[in-house]
XYZ file of C-alpha atoms in Angstrom:
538
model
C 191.818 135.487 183.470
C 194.413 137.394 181.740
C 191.572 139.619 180.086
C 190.266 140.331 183.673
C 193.964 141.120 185.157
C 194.348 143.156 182.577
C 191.097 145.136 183.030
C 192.303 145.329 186.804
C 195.683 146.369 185.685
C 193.488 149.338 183.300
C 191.748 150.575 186.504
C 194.933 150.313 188.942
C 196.819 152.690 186.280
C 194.562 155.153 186.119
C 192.830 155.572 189.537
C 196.288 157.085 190.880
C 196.582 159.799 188.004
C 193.166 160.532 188.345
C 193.562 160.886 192.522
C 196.620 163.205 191.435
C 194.715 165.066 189.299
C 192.012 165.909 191.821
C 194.957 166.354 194.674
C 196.349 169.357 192.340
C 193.407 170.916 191.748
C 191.995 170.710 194.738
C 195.017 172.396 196.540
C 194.983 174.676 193.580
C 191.420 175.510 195.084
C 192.599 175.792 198.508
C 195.259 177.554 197.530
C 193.197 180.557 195.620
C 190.147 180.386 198.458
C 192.509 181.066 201.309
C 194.257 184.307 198.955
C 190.497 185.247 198.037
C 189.602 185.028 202.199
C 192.727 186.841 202.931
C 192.174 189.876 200.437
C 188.970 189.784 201.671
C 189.742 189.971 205.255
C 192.179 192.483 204.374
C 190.074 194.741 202.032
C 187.230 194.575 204.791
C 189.878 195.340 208.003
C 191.290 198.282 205.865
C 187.367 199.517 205.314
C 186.869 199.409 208.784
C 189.597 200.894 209.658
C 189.348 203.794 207.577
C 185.771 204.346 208.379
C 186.790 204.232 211.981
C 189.326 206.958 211.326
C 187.386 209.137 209.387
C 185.374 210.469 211.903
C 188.454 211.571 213.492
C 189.287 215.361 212.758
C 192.466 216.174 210.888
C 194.352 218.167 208.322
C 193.702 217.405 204.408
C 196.345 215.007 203.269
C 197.171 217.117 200.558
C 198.734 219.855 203.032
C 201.460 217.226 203.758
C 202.021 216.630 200.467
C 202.838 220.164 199.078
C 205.388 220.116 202.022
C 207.227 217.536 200.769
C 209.363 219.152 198.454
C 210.702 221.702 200.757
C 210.805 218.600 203.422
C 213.311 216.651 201.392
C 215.490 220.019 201.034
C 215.106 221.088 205.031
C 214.515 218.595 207.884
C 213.355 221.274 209.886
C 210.531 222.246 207.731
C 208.971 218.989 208.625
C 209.381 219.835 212.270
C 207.932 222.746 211.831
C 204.860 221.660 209.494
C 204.004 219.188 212.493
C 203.976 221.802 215.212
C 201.777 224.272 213.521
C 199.562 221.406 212.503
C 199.297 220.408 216.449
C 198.402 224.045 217.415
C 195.911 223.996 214.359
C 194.265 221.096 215.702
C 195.142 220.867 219.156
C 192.932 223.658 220.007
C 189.979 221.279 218.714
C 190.115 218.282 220.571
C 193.148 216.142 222.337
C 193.829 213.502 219.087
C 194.238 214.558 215.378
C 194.399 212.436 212.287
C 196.962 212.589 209.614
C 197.203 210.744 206.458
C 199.569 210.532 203.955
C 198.960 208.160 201.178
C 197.278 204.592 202.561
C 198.897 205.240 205.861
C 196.806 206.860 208.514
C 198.641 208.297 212.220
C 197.279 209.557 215.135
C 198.505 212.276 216.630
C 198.467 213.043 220.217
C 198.856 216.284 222.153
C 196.613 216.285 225.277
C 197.173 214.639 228.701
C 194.053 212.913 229.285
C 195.188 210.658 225.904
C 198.566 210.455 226.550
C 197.173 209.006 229.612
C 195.245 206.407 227.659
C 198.309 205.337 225.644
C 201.242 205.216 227.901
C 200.033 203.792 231.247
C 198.472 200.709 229.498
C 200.466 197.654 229.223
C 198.602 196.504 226.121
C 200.354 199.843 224.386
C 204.539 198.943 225.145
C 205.099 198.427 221.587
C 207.025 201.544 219.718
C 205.709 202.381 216.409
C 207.646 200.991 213.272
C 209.723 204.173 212.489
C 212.076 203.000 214.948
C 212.632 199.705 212.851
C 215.223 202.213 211.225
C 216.826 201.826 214.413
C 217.323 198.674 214.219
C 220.736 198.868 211.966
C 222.206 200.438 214.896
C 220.782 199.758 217.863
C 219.176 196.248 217.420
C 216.632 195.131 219.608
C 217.622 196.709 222.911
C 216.168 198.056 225.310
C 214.833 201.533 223.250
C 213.616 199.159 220.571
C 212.545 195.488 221.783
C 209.082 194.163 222.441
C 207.067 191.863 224.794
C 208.961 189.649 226.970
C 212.355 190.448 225.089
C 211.513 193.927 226.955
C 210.373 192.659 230.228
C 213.882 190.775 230.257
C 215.957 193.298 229.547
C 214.100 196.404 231.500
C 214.377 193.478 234.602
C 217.859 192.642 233.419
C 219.360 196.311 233.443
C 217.342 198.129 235.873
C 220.054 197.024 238.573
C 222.590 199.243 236.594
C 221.067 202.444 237.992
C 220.452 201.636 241.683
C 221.155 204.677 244.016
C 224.502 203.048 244.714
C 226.136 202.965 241.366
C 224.630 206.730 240.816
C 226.796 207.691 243.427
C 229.531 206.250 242.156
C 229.341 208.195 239.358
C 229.168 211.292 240.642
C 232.884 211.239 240.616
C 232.781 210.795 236.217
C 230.612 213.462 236.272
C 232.176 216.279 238.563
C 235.949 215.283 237.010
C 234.210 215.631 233.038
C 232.520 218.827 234.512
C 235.776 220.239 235.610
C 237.622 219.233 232.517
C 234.475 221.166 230.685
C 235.057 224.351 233.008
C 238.920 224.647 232.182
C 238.049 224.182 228.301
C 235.368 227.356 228.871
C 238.210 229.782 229.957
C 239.790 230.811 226.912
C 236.010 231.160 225.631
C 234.958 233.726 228.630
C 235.135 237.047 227.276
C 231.877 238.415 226.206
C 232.231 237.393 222.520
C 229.524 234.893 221.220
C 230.324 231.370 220.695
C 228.764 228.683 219.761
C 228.745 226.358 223.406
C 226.733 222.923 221.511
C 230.156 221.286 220.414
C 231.795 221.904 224.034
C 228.723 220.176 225.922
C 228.699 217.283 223.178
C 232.058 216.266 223.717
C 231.859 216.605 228.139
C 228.790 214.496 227.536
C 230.607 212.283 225.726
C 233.314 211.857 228.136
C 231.045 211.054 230.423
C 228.784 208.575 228.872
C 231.783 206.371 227.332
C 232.884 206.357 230.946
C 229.547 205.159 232.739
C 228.626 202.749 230.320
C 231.511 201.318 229.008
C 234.270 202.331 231.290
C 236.349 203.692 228.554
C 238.251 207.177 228.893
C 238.459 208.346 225.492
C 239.414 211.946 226.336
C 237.119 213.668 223.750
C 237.067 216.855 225.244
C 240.554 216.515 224.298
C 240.150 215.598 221.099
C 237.787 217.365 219.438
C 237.289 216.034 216.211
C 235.489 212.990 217.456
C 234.508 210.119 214.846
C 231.982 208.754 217.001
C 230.189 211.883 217.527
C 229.856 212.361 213.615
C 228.662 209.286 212.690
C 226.097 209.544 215.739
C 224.807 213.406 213.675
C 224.719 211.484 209.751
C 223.113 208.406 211.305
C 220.504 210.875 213.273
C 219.897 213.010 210.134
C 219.711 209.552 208.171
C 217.328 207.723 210.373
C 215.298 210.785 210.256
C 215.270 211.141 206.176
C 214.479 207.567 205.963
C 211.065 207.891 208.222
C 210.105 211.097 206.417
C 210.383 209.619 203.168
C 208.483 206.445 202.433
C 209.776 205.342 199.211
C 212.999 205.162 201.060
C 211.272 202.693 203.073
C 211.939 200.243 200.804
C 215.543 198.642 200.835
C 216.387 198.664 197.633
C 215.351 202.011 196.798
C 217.411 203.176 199.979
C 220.494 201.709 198.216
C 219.592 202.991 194.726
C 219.814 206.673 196.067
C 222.898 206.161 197.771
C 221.695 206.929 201.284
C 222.573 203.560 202.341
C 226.508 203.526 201.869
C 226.462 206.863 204.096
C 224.374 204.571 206.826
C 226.746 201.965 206.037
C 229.899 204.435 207.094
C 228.119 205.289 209.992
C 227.150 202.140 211.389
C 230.807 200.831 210.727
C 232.173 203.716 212.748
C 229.798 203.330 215.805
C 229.777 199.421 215.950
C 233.550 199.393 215.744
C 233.768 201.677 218.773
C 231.197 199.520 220.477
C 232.698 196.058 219.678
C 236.198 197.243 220.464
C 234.950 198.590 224.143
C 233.762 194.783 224.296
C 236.567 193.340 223.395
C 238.906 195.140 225.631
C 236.703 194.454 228.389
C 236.320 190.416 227.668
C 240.226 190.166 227.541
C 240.237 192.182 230.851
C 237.624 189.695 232.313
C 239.252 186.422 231.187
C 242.972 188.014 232.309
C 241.436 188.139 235.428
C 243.257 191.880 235.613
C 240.267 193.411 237.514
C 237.624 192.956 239.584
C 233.618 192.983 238.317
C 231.279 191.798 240.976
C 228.139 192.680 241.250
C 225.848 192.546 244.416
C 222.069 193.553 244.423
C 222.833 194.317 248.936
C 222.571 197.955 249.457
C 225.852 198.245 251.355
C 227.970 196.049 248.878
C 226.471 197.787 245.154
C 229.399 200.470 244.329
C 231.395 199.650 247.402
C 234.108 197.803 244.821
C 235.847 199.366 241.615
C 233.008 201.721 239.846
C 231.018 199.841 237.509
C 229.932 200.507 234.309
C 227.059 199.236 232.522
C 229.386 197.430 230.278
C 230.409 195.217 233.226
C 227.091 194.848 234.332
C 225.785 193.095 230.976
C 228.878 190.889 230.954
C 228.300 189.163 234.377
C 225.031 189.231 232.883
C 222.507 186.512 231.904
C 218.990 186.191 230.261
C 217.701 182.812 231.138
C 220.474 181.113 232.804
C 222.513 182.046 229.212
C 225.231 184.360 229.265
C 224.402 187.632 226.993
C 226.563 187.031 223.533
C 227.952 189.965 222.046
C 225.418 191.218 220.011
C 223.128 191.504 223.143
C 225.555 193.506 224.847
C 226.458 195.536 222.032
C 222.586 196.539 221.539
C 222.161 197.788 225.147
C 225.661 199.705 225.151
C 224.404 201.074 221.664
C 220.976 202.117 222.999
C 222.278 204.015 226.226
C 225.124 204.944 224.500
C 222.493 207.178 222.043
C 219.898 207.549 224.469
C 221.821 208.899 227.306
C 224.419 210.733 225.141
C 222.408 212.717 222.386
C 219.682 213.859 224.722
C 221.417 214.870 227.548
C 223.427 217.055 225.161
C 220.618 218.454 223.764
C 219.109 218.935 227.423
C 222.425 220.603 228.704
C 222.223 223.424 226.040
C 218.518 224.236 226.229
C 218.714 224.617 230.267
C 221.739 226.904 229.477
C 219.828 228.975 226.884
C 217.359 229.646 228.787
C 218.857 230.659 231.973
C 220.999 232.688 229.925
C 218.450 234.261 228.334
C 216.518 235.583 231.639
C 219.004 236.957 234.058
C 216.724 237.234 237.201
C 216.426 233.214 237.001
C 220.096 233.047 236.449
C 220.670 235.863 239.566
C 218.346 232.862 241.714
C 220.599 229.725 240.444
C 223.851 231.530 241.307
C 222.692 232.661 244.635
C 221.368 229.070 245.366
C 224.868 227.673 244.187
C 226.577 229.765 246.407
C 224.885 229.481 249.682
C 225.664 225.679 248.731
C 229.263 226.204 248.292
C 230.466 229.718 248.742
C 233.985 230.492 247.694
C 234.975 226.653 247.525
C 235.884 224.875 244.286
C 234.993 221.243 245.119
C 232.933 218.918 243.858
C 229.231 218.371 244.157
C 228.258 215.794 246.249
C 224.475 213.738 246.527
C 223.853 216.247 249.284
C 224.570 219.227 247.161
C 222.634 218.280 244.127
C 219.650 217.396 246.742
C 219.547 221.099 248.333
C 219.621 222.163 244.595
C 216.063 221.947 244.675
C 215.667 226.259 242.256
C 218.453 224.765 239.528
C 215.887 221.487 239.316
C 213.586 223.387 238.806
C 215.300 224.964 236.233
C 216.011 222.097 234.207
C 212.300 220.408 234.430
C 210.909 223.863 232.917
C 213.706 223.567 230.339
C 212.554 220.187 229.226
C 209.189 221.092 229.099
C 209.879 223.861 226.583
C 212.405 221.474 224.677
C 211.976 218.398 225.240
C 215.285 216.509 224.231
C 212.722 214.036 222.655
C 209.723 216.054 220.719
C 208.042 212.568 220.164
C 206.944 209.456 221.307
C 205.464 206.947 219.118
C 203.779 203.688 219.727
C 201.740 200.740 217.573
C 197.937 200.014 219.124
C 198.344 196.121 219.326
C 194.526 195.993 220.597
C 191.674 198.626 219.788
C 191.443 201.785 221.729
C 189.219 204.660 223.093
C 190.958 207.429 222.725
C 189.486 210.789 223.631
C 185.774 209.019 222.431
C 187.433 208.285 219.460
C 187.374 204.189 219.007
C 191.264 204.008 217.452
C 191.913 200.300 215.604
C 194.723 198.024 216.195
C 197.467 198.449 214.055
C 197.339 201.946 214.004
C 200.597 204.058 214.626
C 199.899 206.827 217.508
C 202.324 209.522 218.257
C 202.437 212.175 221.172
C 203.606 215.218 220.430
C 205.529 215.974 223.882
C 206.648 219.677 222.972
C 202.813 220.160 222.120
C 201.627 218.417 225.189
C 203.843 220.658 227.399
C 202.820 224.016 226.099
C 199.308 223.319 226.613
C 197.675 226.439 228.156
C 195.027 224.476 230.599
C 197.730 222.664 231.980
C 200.519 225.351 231.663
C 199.149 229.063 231.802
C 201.328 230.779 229.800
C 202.822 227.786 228.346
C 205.681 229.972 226.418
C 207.121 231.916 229.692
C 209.985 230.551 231.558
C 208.931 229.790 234.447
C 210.878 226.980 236.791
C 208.547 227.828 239.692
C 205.669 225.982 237.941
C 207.332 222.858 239.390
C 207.099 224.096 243.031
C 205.406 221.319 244.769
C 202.237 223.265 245.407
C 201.919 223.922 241.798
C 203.357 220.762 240.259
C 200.665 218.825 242.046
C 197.833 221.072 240.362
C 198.630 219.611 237.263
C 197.544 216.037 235.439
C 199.906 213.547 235.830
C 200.183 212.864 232.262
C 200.843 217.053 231.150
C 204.982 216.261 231.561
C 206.146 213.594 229.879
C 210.308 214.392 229.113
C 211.149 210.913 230.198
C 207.971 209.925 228.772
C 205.875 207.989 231.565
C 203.956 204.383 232.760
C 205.781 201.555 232.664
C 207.752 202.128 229.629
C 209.113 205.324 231.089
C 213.264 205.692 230.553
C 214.996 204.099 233.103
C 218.251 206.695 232.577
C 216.319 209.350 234.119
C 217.692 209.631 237.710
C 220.613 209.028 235.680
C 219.912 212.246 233.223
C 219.013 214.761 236.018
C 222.382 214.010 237.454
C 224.433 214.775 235.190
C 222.729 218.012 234.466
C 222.858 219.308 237.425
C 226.359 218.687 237.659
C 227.253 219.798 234.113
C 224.877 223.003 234.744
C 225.825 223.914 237.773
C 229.592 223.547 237.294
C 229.238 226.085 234.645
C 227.131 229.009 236.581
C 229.823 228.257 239.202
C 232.053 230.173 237.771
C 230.784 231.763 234.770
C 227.768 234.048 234.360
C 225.789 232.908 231.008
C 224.105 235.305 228.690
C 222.482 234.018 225.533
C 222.901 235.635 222.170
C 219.879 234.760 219.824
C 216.301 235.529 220.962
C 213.676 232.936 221.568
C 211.584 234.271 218.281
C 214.382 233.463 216.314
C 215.226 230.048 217.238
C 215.090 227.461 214.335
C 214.738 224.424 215.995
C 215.480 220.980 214.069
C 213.596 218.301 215.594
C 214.737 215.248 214.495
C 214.942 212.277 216.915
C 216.341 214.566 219.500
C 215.189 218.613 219.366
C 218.248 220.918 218.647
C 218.790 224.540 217.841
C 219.360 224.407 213.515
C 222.341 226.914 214.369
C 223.725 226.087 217.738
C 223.546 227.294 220.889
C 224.986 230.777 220.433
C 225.906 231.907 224.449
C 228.465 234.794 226.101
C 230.735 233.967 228.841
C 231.296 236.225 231.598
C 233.680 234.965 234.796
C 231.821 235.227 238.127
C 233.533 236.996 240.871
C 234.066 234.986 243.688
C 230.562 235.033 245.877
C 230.596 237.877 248.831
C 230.866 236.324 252.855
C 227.585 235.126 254.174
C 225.383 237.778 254.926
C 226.523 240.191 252.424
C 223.579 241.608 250.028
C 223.841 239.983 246.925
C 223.568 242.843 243.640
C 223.542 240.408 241.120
C-alpha cells in the first residue's frame, strides 16, 4: 500500500512540472508564431504597398536627398524644392509620389483629387506631421480625430454665429483704428517694413475675441507671445523636415527641445493665465456669461469671447477641464492669429503693387464712406463686394496655409491611381491655385476672376484657402472680417505702394506662407475723397 501511494505520490509530482513545462513552451510558441504572422503581415502590407505606389509617377528620391543639406541651413529652400517639384510634375498628371527613405507621400495639386480627398468623410484625419503640434496645441480642434472632432466642431461652431460676428466688429474697427494712428509717423514715402505692425493689430484683436483679454500689443511692441509663436513655428517646421528629429530623444540630444520647451512655457502661461482670470471672474460672479443659441438673444448681452463660450461649455453632460479649454484657445489662438497676419500683408502687397486695382478699392471705399471717419459696419463690409475680391485673389496667390495634409484611413482612387491606407497625402494649395486650366494666367493679379460669372466657371475644388468639405475651417467668416476691416481701414487713409517686385519675393513657407524679408511697403496719406460726382484722377 505504501509502495503504491508512493508510486501515486511519483506520478502526482511530476505530472504538474511536466504540464508547466509544456505551458512555457507552448506560449513560447505562441508567442514567436504571432511575431512571425505579424512580420509577415507587415513585410507583405509594406510589399503591397510599395508596389501600389510605384506605378505612381514621381521625382527620384535621391533629388530630396541632395537638398537636405542646404534644407537644414534654409527653411525656405525646402519650400522652394517642393514647388518646383509640383510644377515638374504637376504638368503630368494631378498626384505625384515622393519618397524619402521607407516613407512614401502623395502629393496633390489638381482639383479633381483634392476633390477625392477632402469631401470624403472617411479622409478627416490630418497627417502625422501635425503630431508636432500636439506640445502646443493638444488635441483641439486643428488636431483631434473621429468623434473627439465631431464634438468639438459641434461644440464650438456656436462661437461664430452671425450674431457674435457682429459683435465683434466693434474689436476689430477699434484695433484697426489703433493700427491707423500707429501708421502715421510711418507715412512718408520711405520703405518700411509693415509685417510687425499687422502682427501686433492682429494680435490685439485675436486675444480680444477669443479670450477677452486687452493686452495692448500694439502698444507694446516687443511682444513675448508673438516670439515664442515665430521659434515654435520655425521649430515645428524643422522637426517635420528632419526625421531623425522625429525621434524624442534625439530631439533633446540636439538641443532643439529646450528652445520648444521655452516656447511652450511662454504660450501656455499666457493661455492658462487668460483661464484663470476668467474662472475667478466666473465664480466672483463679477460678470455676466450667458449664452443663448435664439437669434435675437446671441450677442445681445456683454460681447463674448470664445473663452466664455468653452467655459459654460460641456462635452457629454461634463464640464470642459482646463486642458480642453486651453487646447481650443491654443488652436484659434494660432490658427486665427498667424494666418490672418500673413493674409493681411499679402492682400496689401499686392494691391500695392498694381495701382489701377488699388485706384478701384479706394474709389469703392469712398463711395461707401466719403469724407467720414467712422467705423465699418456689416452693411459696409457687404457693399465691399471689389476689396473681397481683392482678398480671395490674394489668397489664391498666397495662401496663408501652402498645405494641407491628411492620413488615408481606408484605400483610395485617386486620379486612377489605387492609393493604400496609411498613406500620408498632401495638397499643395499654392500649386492647386495657380493651375492654368482652372486659372488662365494663374500668376496675374486679377480679383475679377471671382466675379460671380467667372467664379462659377471654375471646379469647386480649384480654391481651397480655408481648405473645403466638411473639415473646412470654421474661422473663415471670421477671417474675411477682419480683413476687410484691417484692409480697408488702411487704404482709407493711406495710399499703399509696394517696394520689392514679385520676381524677387523669397517666400518661406513654413506652416503659414510669409515673405523671408518682410513685407517691404510705402505710405502715402490720401487726400480726403472729392464730393460725389466729381471725376476721380486717381
Amino acid at each position: 500500500m505504501s509502495i503504491a501511494c508512493g508510486h501515486e505520490s511519483g506520478n502526482m509530482s511530476w505530472l504538474p512540472e511536466d504540464a508547466m513545462r509544456f505551458q512555457r513552451d507552448w506560449f513560447t510558441f505562441l508567442g514567436i508564431t504571432i511575431i512571425v504572422s505579424f512580420i509577415i503581415f507587415w513585410f507583405f502590407r509594406r510589399i503591397r504597398k510599395s508596389s501600389l505606389l510605384d506605378k505612381v509617377p514621381g521625382p527620384s528620391p535621391f533629388s530630396l536627398v541632395s537638398t537636405v543639406r542646404n534644407i537644414l541651413d534654409d527653411s525656405s529652400v525646402l519650400f522652394s524644392h517642393v514647388i518646383t517639384n509640383s510644377y515638374i510634375w504637376g504638368t503630368r498628371g494631378a498626384i505625384y509620389r515622393i519618397r524619402f527613405g521607407p516613407i512614401d507621400r502623395i502629393n496633390i495639386v489638381k482639383a479633381s483629387a483634392v476633390e477625392t480627398i477632402l469631401s470624403n468623410t472617411a479622409h478627416l484625419d490630418k497627417s502625422a506631421d501635425y503630431n508636432f503640434l500636439h506640445p502646443w496645441l493638444g488635441t483641439g480642434l486643428l488636431t483631434s480625430t473621429g468623434s473627439k472632432w465631431h464634438s468639438r466642431r459641434k461644440l464650438l461652431t456656436p462661437a461664430f454665429h452671425f450674431k457674435i460676428l457682429e459683435d465683434f466688429l466693434e474689436v476689430f474697427n477699434n484695433q484697426s483704428k489703433t493700427l491707423v494712428h500707429k501708421l502715421q509717423h510711418k507715412a512718408d514715402g520711405k520703405p518700411f517694413d509693415i509685417f510687425q505692425n499687422i502682427t501686433l493689430c492682429t494680435l490685439d484683436i485675436i486675444c480680444e475675441t477669443a479670450m477677452g483679454q486687452v493686452i495692448n500689443a500694439q502698444d507694446n511692441s516687443n511682444s513675448e507671445y508673438v516670439k515664442a509663436v515665430n521659434r515654435m513655428t520655425a521649430l515645428v517646421l524643422q522637426r517635420i523636415a528632419r526625421p531623425w528629429e522625429h525621434s524624442e530623444w534625439i530631439f533633446e540630444l540636439v538641443g532643439s527641445a529646450k528652445k520648444h520647451r521655452a516656447c511652450l512655457k511662454v504660450l501656455h502661461d499666457f493661455s492658462n493665465s487668460a483661464i484663470r482670470k476668467k474662472r475667478q471672474m466666473k465664480d466672483n460672479k463679477s460678470e455676466e456669461m450667458t449664452y443663448s443659441d435664439d437669434d435675437n438673444a446671441i450677442g445681445k448681452k456683454r460681447r463674448l469671447a470664445l473663452l466664455d463660450l468653452l467655459l459654460e461649455s460641456s462635452c457629454e453632460g461634463a464640464p470642459l477641464s482646463d486642458e480642453d479649454i486651453r487646447e481650443e484657445v491654443d488652436t484659434f489662438m494660432f490658427e486665427g492669429h498667424d494666418t490672418t497676419t500673413a493674409a493681411i500683408n499679402w492682400i496689401l502687397y499686392l494691391i500695392g503693387s498694381y495701382p489701377h486695382i488699388q485706384a478701384r478699392v479706394h474709389a469703392e471705399l469712398d463711395g461707401i464712406f466719403g469724407s467720414s471717419d467712422r467705423s465699418a459696419t456689416m452693411e459696409d463690409l457687404r457693399d465691399m463686394k471689389y476689396l473681397e475680391n481683392c482678398i480671395k485673389e490674394a489668397l489664391r496667390l498666397f495662401p496663408s496655409v501652402p498645405f494641407l495634409a491628411r492620413q488615408l484611413k481606408t484605400d483610395a482612387v485617386i486620379d486612377k491611381y489605387h492609393i493604400p491606407a496609411g498613406t500620408p497625402v498632401m495638397i499643395i494649395t499654392y500649386r492647386l491655385h495657380r493651375d492654368p486650366q482652372q486659372f488662365p494666367r494663374p500668376e496675374v493679379y486679377d480679383p475679377d476672376r471671382f466675379l460671380p460669372e467667372n467664379a462659377s466657371k471654375r471646379h469647386p475644388y480649384a480654391y481651397v484657402p480655408f481648405s473645403a468639405g466638411p473639415r473646412n475651417c470654421i474661422g473663415q467668416r471670421f477671417a474675411m472680417m477682419e480683413e476687410k476691416v484691417v484692409v480697408s481701414s488702411v487704404l482709407r487713409e493711406y495710399r499703399v505702394e509696394s517696394a520689392v517686385r514679385r520676381e524677387d519675393l523669397a517666400l518661406n513657407g513654413d506652416l503659414i506662407l510669409r515673405p523671408v524679408h518682410g513685407n517691404i511697403l510705402k505710405l502715402f496719406p490720401r487726400a480726403p475723397p472729392p464730393p460725389p460726382g466729381t471725376p476721380s484722377h486717381e
